[in-house]
Coordinates of C-alpha atoms and ligand atoms in Angstrom, one line a residue:
X1 CA 41.9 -51.8 -111.1
X2 CA 45.1 -53.8 -111.0
X3 CA 47.7 -53.6 -108.2
X4 CA 50.1 -51.8 -110.6
X5 CA 47.6 -49.0 -111.3
X6 CA 46.7 -48.6 -107.7
X7 CA 50.3 -48.5 -106.7
X8 CA 51.2 -45.9 -109.3
X9 CA 48.1 -43.8 -108.4
X10 CA 49.1 -43.1 -104.8
X11 CA 52.9 -43.2 -105.3
X12 CA 53.4 -39.4 -105.8
X13 CA 51.6 -38.4 -102.6
X14 CA 54.1 -37.1 -100.1
X15 CA 57.2 -38.0 -102.2
X16 CA 60.2 -35.7 -102.0
X17 CA 61.4 -34.9 -105.5
X18 CA 65.0 -34.7 -104.3
X19 CA 65.4 -37.7 -102.0
X20 CA 62.6 -39.9 -103.4
X21 CA 61.5 -40.5 -99.8
X22 CA 58.1 -40.1 -98.3
X23 CA 57.0 -37.8 -95.5
X24 CA 53.4 -38.5 -94.5
X25 CA 53.1 -37.6 -90.8
X26 CA 49.7 -38.0 -89.1
X27 CA 47.2 -35.2 -89.8
X28 CA 49.5 -33.4 -92.3
X29 CA 48.4 -32.4 -95.8
X30 CA 50.3 -35.3 -97.4
X31 CA 48.8 -37.9 -95.1
X32 CA 45.3 -36.4 -95.6
X33 CA 45.8 -36.6 -99.3
X34 CA 46.7 -40.3 -99.0
X35 CA 43.6 -40.8 -96.9
X36 CA 41.4 -39.0 -99.4
X37 CA 42.9 -41.3 -102.1
X38 CA 42.0 -44.3 -100.0
X39 CA 38.4 -43.0 -99.4
X40 CA 38.0 -42.5 -103.2
X41 CA 39.2 -46.0 -103.9
X42 CA 36.7 -47.4 -101.3
X43 CA 33.9 -45.3 -102.9
X44 CA 34.7 -46.6 -106.3
X45 CA 34.4 -50.2 -105.0
X46 CA 31.2 -49.5 -103.1
X47 CA 32.9 -50.2 -99.8
X48 CA 31.2 -48.4 -97.0
X49 CA 33.8 -46.7 -94.7
X50 CA 33.5 -46.5 -91.0
X51 CA 35.7 -44.2 -89.0
X52 CA 36.4 -44.0 -85.3
X53 CA 37.1 -40.9 -83.1
X54 CA 40.8 -40.7 -83.9
X55 CA 40.4 -41.4 -87.6
X56 CA 41.1 -45.1 -88.0
X57 CA 39.2 -46.3 -91.1
X58 CA 37.7 -49.7 -92.1
X59 CA 36.0 -50.0 -95.5
X60 CA 33.5 -52.9 -95.6
X61 CA 32.6 -55.4 -98.3
X62 CA 29.4 -56.7 -96.8
X63 CA 27.4 -55.2 -93.9
X64 CA 29.5 -55.2 -90.7
X65 CA 26.6 -56.6 -88.6
X66 CA 28.9 -59.3 -87.1
X67 CA 32.7 -59.7 -86.6
X68 CA 34.5 -59.8 -89.9
X69 CA 37.9 -60.4 -91.4
X70 CA 39.9 -57.2 -91.7
X71 CA 43.1 -56.6 -93.6
X72 CA 45.0 -53.4 -94.1
X73 CA 47.9 -51.3 -92.7
X74 CA 48.8 -47.6 -92.6
X75 CA 49.3 -44.7 -95.0
X76 CA 51.5 -42.5 -92.8
X77 CA 55.3 -42.7 -93.0
X78 CA 58.4 -41.9 -91.0
X79 CA 60.3 -38.7 -92.0
X80 CA 61.8 -39.3 -95.5
X81 CA 60.7 -43.0 -95.4
X82 CA 60.2 -45.6 -98.1
X83 CA 57.2 -46.1 -100.4
X84 CA 56.3 -49.6 -99.1
X85 CA 56.1 -49.5 -95.3
X86 CA 52.4 -49.1 -94.8
X87 CA 50.9 -48.3 -98.2
X88 CA 51.9 -51.8 -99.5
X89 CA 49.4 -53.3 -97.0
X90 CA 46.6 -50.9 -97.9
X91 CA 47.1 -51.1 -101.7
X92 CA 47.4 -54.9 -101.5
X93 CA 44.2 -55.2 -99.5
X94 CA 42.3 -53.2 -102.1
X95 CA 43.9 -55.3 -104.9
X96 CA 43.0 -58.5 -103.1
X97 CA 39.4 -57.4 -102.9
X98 CA 39.5 -56.8 -106.7
X99 CA 41.0 -60.2 -107.3
X100 CA 38.4 -62.0 -105.1
X101 CA 35.6 -60.2 -106.9
X102 CA 37.0 -61.0 -110.3
X103 CA 37.0 -64.6 -109.2
X104 CA 33.4 -64.4 -108.3
X105 CA 34.1 -65.0 -104.6
X106 CA 31.5 -63.7 -102.1
X107 CA 32.7 -63.6 -98.4
X108 CA 30.4 -65.3 -95.9
X109 CA 31.4 -62.8 -93.2
X110 CA 32.1 -59.0 -93.6
X111 CA 35.5 -58.3 -95.2
X112 CA 37.1 -55.0 -94.2
X113 CA 40.0 -53.0 -95.5
X114 CA 41.6 -50.9 -92.8
X115 CA 43.9 -47.8 -92.7
X116 CA 45.1 -46.9 -89.2
X117 CA 46.4 -43.5 -88.3
X118 CA 49.9 -42.4 -87.2
X119 CA 51.4 -45.9 -87.1
X120 CA 54.9 -44.6 -87.3
X121 CA 54.6 -42.1 -84.6
X122 CA 56.7 -39.7 -86.7
X123 CA 54.6 -36.6 -85.7
X124 CA 53.6 -37.2 -82.1
X125 CA 56.4 -39.6 -81.0
X126 CA 54.0 -42.5 -80.2
X127 CA 54.2 -45.5 -82.5
X128 CA 50.9 -47.2 -83.4
X129 CA 49.0 -44.1 -82.0
X130 CA 45.7 -44.9 -83.7
X131 CA 45.6 -48.6 -82.8
X132 CA 46.8 -48.0 -79.2
X133 CA 44.0 -45.5 -78.7
X134 CA 41.5 -47.7 -80.4
X135 CA 42.5 -50.7 -78.2
X136 CA 42.3 -48.6 -75.1
X137 CA 46.0 -49.2 -74.2
X138 CA 46.6 -45.4 -74.5
X139 CA 44.1 -43.2 -72.8
X140 CA 42.4 -40.4 -74.7
X141 CA 43.8 -37.8 -72.2
X142 CA 47.4 -39.0 -72.7
X143 CA 47.0 -39.2 -76.4
X144 CA 45.4 -35.7 -76.8
X145 CA 48.2 -34.1 -74.8
X146 CA 50.9 -35.5 -77.0
X147 CA 52.8 -32.7 -78.8
X148 CA 54.6 -32.6 -82.1
X149 CA 58.0 -30.9 -82.7
X150 CA 56.2 -27.5 -83.1
X151 CA 54.4 -27.9 -79.8
X152 CA 51.0 -28.6 -81.4
X153 CA 49.0 -31.0 -79.4
X154 CA 47.1 -33.9 -80.9
X155 CA 43.9 -32.3 -79.7
X156 CA 44.8 -29.1 -81.7
X157 CA 45.8 -31.2 -84.8
X158 CA 42.5 -33.0 -84.7
X159 CA 40.6 -29.8 -84.4
X160 CA 42.5 -28.3 -87.3
X161 CA 41.6 -31.3 -89.3
X162 CA 37.9 -30.8 -88.4
X163 CA 37.7 -33.7 -86.0
X164 CA 36.2 -33.3 -82.5
X165 CA 38.8 -34.5 -79.9
X166 CA 36.0 -35.5 -77.6
X167 CA 35.4 -38.6 -79.8
X168 CA 38.9 -40.0 -79.2
X169 CA 38.9 -43.2 -77.1
X170 CA 38.5 -47.0 -77.3
X171 CA 37.1 -47.8 -80.8
X172 CA 33.9 -49.7 -81.6
X173 CA 35.7 -50.8 -84.8
X174 CA 37.6 -53.3 -82.8
X175 CA 34.4 -55.2 -82.0
X176 CA 34.0 -55.8 -85.7
X177 CA 37.4 -57.2 -86.2
X178 CA 36.9 -60.9 -85.8
X179 CA 40.3 -61.6 -87.4
X180 CA 43.0 -59.1 -88.5
X181 CA 45.7 -59.8 -91.2
X182 CA 48.3 -57.2 -92.0
X183 CA 50.4 -57.5 -95.1
X184 CA 53.7 -55.6 -94.8
X185 CA 57.0 -55.2 -96.6
X186 CA 59.6 -57.3 -94.7
X187 CA 62.1 -54.9 -93.1
X188 CA 65.2 -57.0 -93.0
X189 CA 66.7 -59.7 -95.2
X190 CA 64.8 -62.5 -93.5
X191 CA 62.9 -63.9 -96.5
X192 CA 64.1 -66.1 -99.4
X193 CA 60.8 -66.8 -101.1
X194 CA 58.6 -63.8 -102.0
X195 CA 56.1 -64.2 -99.1
X196 CA 56.4 -65.3 -95.5
X197 CA 54.2 -65.4 -92.3
X198 CA 55.1 -63.6 -89.0
X199 CA 55.8 -65.5 -85.8
X200 CA 56.3 -62.7 -83.4
X201 CA 57.2 -59.0 -82.9
X202 CA 60.2 -58.3 -80.7
X203 CA 59.6 -56.2 -77.6
X204 CA 60.5 -52.6 -78.3
X205 CA 61.2 -49.5 -76.2
X206 CA 61.7 -45.8 -76.8
X207 CA 63.6 -44.1 -74.1
X208 CA 64.5 -40.4 -73.6
X209 CA 68.0 -39.8 -72.3
X210 CA 68.5 -36.2 -70.9
X211 CA 72.1 -35.3 -70.4
X212 CA 72.7 -32.0 -68.5
X213 CA 76.0 -30.1 -68.1
X214 CA 77.1 -26.5 -68.2
X215 CA 77.0 -24.2 -71.2
X216 CA 80.3 -22.4 -71.7
X217 CA 82.6 -20.7 -74.2
X218 CA 84.2 -23.1 -76.7
X219 CA 87.3 -20.9 -77.0
X220 CA 88.1 -19.9 -73.4
X221 CA 87.0 -22.9 -71.3
X222 CA 89.8 -25.3 -70.6
X223 CA 89.1 -28.9 -71.6
X224 CA 89.5 -30.0 -68.0
X225 CA 87.1 -27.4 -66.7
X226 CA 84.1 -28.5 -68.9
X227 CA 80.9 -30.3 -67.9
X228 CA 80.1 -31.3 -71.4
X229 CA 76.9 -33.4 -71.8
X230 CA 77.8 -34.1 -75.5
X231 CA 80.7 -36.3 -74.3
X232 CA 78.4 -38.2 -72.0
X233 CA 75.9 -38.7 -74.8
X234 CA 78.6 -39.7 -77.3
X235 CA 80.0 -42.4 -74.9
X236 CA 76.4 -43.6 -74.3
X237 CA 75.8 -44.0 -78.1
X238 CA 78.9 -46.1 -78.4
X239 CA 77.9 -48.1 -75.3
X240 CA 74.5 -48.7 -76.8
X241 CA 76.1 -50.0 -80.0
X242 CA 78.4 -52.3 -78.1
X243 CA 75.8 -53.7 -75.7
X244 CA 73.3 -54.4 -78.5
X245 CA 75.9 -56.3 -80.4
X246 CA 76.8 -58.3 -77.3
X247 CA 73.1 -59.1 -76.7
X248 CA 72.2 -59.9 -80.3
X249 CA 69.7 -57.0 -80.0
X250 CA 69.2 -53.6 -81.6
X251 CA 69.9 -50.1 -80.2
X252 CA 69.7 -46.8 -82.0
X253 CA 70.1 -43.2 -81.1
X254 CA 68.5 -41.6 -84.2
X255 CA 67.2 -38.3 -82.8
X256 CA 68.9 -35.5 -80.8
X257 CA 68.0 -32.2 -79.4
X258 CA 70.9 -30.0 -78.3
X259 CA 70.9 -26.7 -76.3
X260 CA 72.0 -24.1 -77.1
X261 CA 73.0 -25.9 -80.3
X262 CA 75.7 -23.4 -81.2
X263 CA 79.0 -24.2 -82.9
X264 CA 81.0 -22.1 -80.5
X265 CA 79.4 -23.3 -77.3
X266 CA 79.8 -26.2 -75.0
X267 CA 76.2 -27.5 -74.8
X268 CA 74.2 -27.3 -71.6
X269 CA 71.8 -30.1 -72.5
X270 CA 71.6 -33.0 -74.9
X271 CA 68.4 -34.9 -75.2
X272 CA 68.8 -38.2 -77.1
X273 CA 66.1 -40.8 -77.9
X274 CA 67.1 -44.5 -77.7
X275 CA 65.2 -47.0 -79.8
X276 CA 66.0 -50.5 -78.3
X277 CA 64.6 -53.9 -79.4
X278 CA 65.4 -57.5 -78.5
X279 CA 64.1 -61.0 -79.0
X280 CA 62.7 -61.2 -75.5
X281 CA 61.8 -58.9 -72.6
X282 CA 64.6 -60.0 -70.3
X283 CA 67.2 -59.2 -73.0
X284 CA 65.6 -55.8 -73.7
X285 CA 65.6 -54.9 -69.9
X286 CA 69.2 -56.0 -69.4
X287 CA 70.3 -54.1 -72.5
X288 CA 68.7 -50.9 -71.2
X289 CA 70.2 -51.4 -67.8
X290 CA 73.7 -51.9 -69.3
X291 CA 73.4 -48.8 -71.4
X292 CA 72.0 -46.7 -68.5
X293 CA 74.8 -48.0 -66.2
X294 CA 77.5 -46.9 -68.6
X295 CA 75.8 -43.5 -69.2
X296 CA 75.7 -42.9 -65.4
X297 CA 79.4 -43.9 -65.0
X298 CA 80.4 -41.6 -67.8
X299 CA 78.3 -38.7 -66.4
X300 CA 80.2 -39.0 -63.1
X301 CA 83.5 -38.5 -64.9
X302 CA 82.1 -35.6 -67.0
X303 CA 80.5 -33.8 -64.1
X304 CA 77.2 -34.1 -65.9
X305 CA 73.9 -35.8 -65.1
X306 CA 71.7 -38.2 -67.0
X307 CA 68.0 -39.0 -66.6
X308 CA 66.3 -41.8 -68.5
X309 CA 62.5 -41.8 -69.1
X310 CA 60.7 -44.6 -71.1
X311 CA 58.4 -42.9 -73.6
X312 CA 56.8 -46.2 -74.8
X313 CA 57.6 -49.8 -74.2
X314 CA 55.8 -52.5 -76.2
X315 CA 56.0 -56.1 -74.9
X316 CA 56.7 -59.1 -77.1
X317 CA 53.8 -60.2 -79.4
X318 CA 53.5 -63.9 -80.2
X319 CA 51.0 -64.2 -83.0
X320 CA 48.5 -67.0 -82.3
X321 CA 50.0 -70.3 -83.5
X322 CA 46.7 -71.7 -84.8
X323 CA 46.1 -68.8 -87.2
X324 CA 49.7 -68.6 -88.2
X325 CA 49.8 -72.3 -89.1
X326 CA 46.5 -71.9 -91.0
X327 CA 48.1 -69.2 -93.1
X328 CA 51.2 -71.3 -93.7
X329 CA 48.9 -74.2 -94.8
X330 CA 47.1 -71.9 -97.3
X331 CA 50.4 -70.6 -98.6
X332 CA 52.0 -74.1 -99.2
X333 CA 54.5 -74.0 -96.3
X334 CA 55.5 -70.3 -96.5
X335 CA 58.4 -69.6 -94.1
X336 CA 57.7 -68.2 -90.6
X337 CA 59.9 -65.4 -89.3
X338 CA 59.9 -62.9 -86.4
X339 CA 60.3 -59.1 -86.9
X340 CA 62.1 -56.4 -85.0
X341 CA 59.6 -53.8 -86.3
X342 CA 56.4 -52.8 -84.5
X343 CA 53.0 -52.9 -86.2
X344 CA 49.4 -52.1 -85.5
X345 CA 49.0 -55.9 -85.9
X346 CA 50.9 -56.2 -82.6
X347 CA 48.6 -53.9 -80.8
X348 CA 45.5 -55.6 -82.1
X349 CA 47.0 -59.1 -81.2
X350 CA 47.7 -57.9 -77.7
X351 CA 44.1 -56.7 -77.5
X352 CA 42.9 -60.2 -78.0
X353 CA 42.0 -60.0 -81.7
X354 CA 43.2 -63.2 -83.6
X355 CA 45.9 -61.5 -85.7
X356 CA 48.4 -62.6 -88.4
X357 CA 50.9 -60.9 -90.6
X358 CA 52.2 -61.6 -94.1
X359 CA 55.6 -60.3 -95.2
X360 CA 56.7 -59.5 -98.7
X361 CA 60.4 -60.0 -99.6
X362 CA 62.7 -57.0 -99.3
X363 CA 65.8 -57.7 -101.4
X364 CA 68.1 -55.2 -99.6
X365 CA 66.6 -55.3 -96.2
X366 CA 66.5 -51.5 -96.2
X367 CA 63.5 -49.9 -94.6
X368 CA 62.5 -46.5 -93.1
X369 CA 64.6 -45.0 -95.9
X370 CA 64.0 -43.8 -99.5
X371 CA 65.9 -46.9 -100.6
X372 CA 63.2 -49.3 -99.3
X373 CA 62.2 -51.6 -102.1
X374 CA 60.2 -54.6 -103.2
X375 CA 60.1 -56.1 -106.6
X376 CA 56.7 -55.8 -108.4
X377 CA 56.5 -59.5 -109.0
X378 CA 56.9 -60.0 -105.2
X379 CA 54.2 -57.5 -104.5
X380 CA 51.9 -59.3 -106.9
X381 CA 52.7 -62.6 -105.1
X382 CA 51.8 -60.8 -101.9
X383 CA 48.4 -59.8 -103.3
X384 CA 47.7 -63.3 -104.4
X385 CA 48.8 -64.7 -101.0
X386 CA 46.6 -62.2 -99.2
X387 CA 43.6 -63.0 -101.4
X388 CA 44.1 -66.7 -100.8
X389 CA 44.2 -66.1 -97.0
X390 CA 41.2 -63.9 -97.0
X391 CA 39.3 -66.4 -99.1
X392 CA 40.2 -69.1 -96.6
X393 CA 39.2 -67.0 -93.6
X394 CA 36.0 -65.5 -95.0
X395 CA 34.6 -68.5 -96.9
Ligands
ZN1 ZN1 54.6 -50.2 -91.2

């Protein structure tokens, strides 16, 4: 089956008819449907699928009796996300297997196609949840206690999906991953030719800011008598924007929870989640310190309080230079570029698995949005590049 057919086949799963965006949160019906589609495709190809306790999957071409070459990505999405972030890597992996088989190639080591769960963290708030648990950097206890916006724990979500939470923990699948290559849509406008190779992933933090004040009547409370945490938050969001620009970094408040969330009430509490990223750890730390300092100063003026809790902090990932250069050689000098986006590839690389990433050109640079896009010709170039890389690594 060609890339075009595979792509079309899965493209309706989880798509919102109005926005054109995708919502495939971990262990939701849409993500399960996408997973079922993947399993069907593996069965069609005679690839034997192995699963670990949390539900990461690797489908094997050849018996995984020794470490193999694994490629793949994720099938989940952010809320109202794009079509390409994740599925492009899984679909391209299957298409690359088809291409290699059509050429008559036989890998000399097992070749795996992986799909890793809840990479976006859109349901349980933890990015790369599946790979972090698999690599043992997130304990089973902490993972199972995570809750979604409805208060459902991961343990309960697994049980509802028919999975025993007792199986969650470090994954035997990692021992089979001799090398990992993730193909992904590029998420900025960093690529001129259709395909590039990743150099590094910026360090990345998610921080919860809790601003507390005093709920009061919007009509009768004098402006000077208020302790309004919304003002403290608002100034903090502006400070984050300014500090990130000054540092050449990225800072985003994209999620809020407001209490009591009434039009005619001064709020008592605003919880805001900061996503911050920078080219290196020192810059990220000083960015967070600068934003926090300005938040605290403003809280003093507003008569409010602010508390900052890191929810997840991922260090910089420098992909191994030898493997990266090998890919560049196979791909005739493809450009090398860093990314500000986190990936399972970063978790696996930090866990010591030789890991590389391929990026497919994104003409607008838009990602995590229904407008995310890649040209079909570029996707086909991605499949060819991935097939060439797999052939080189598994010959
Ligand atoms: Zn992704």
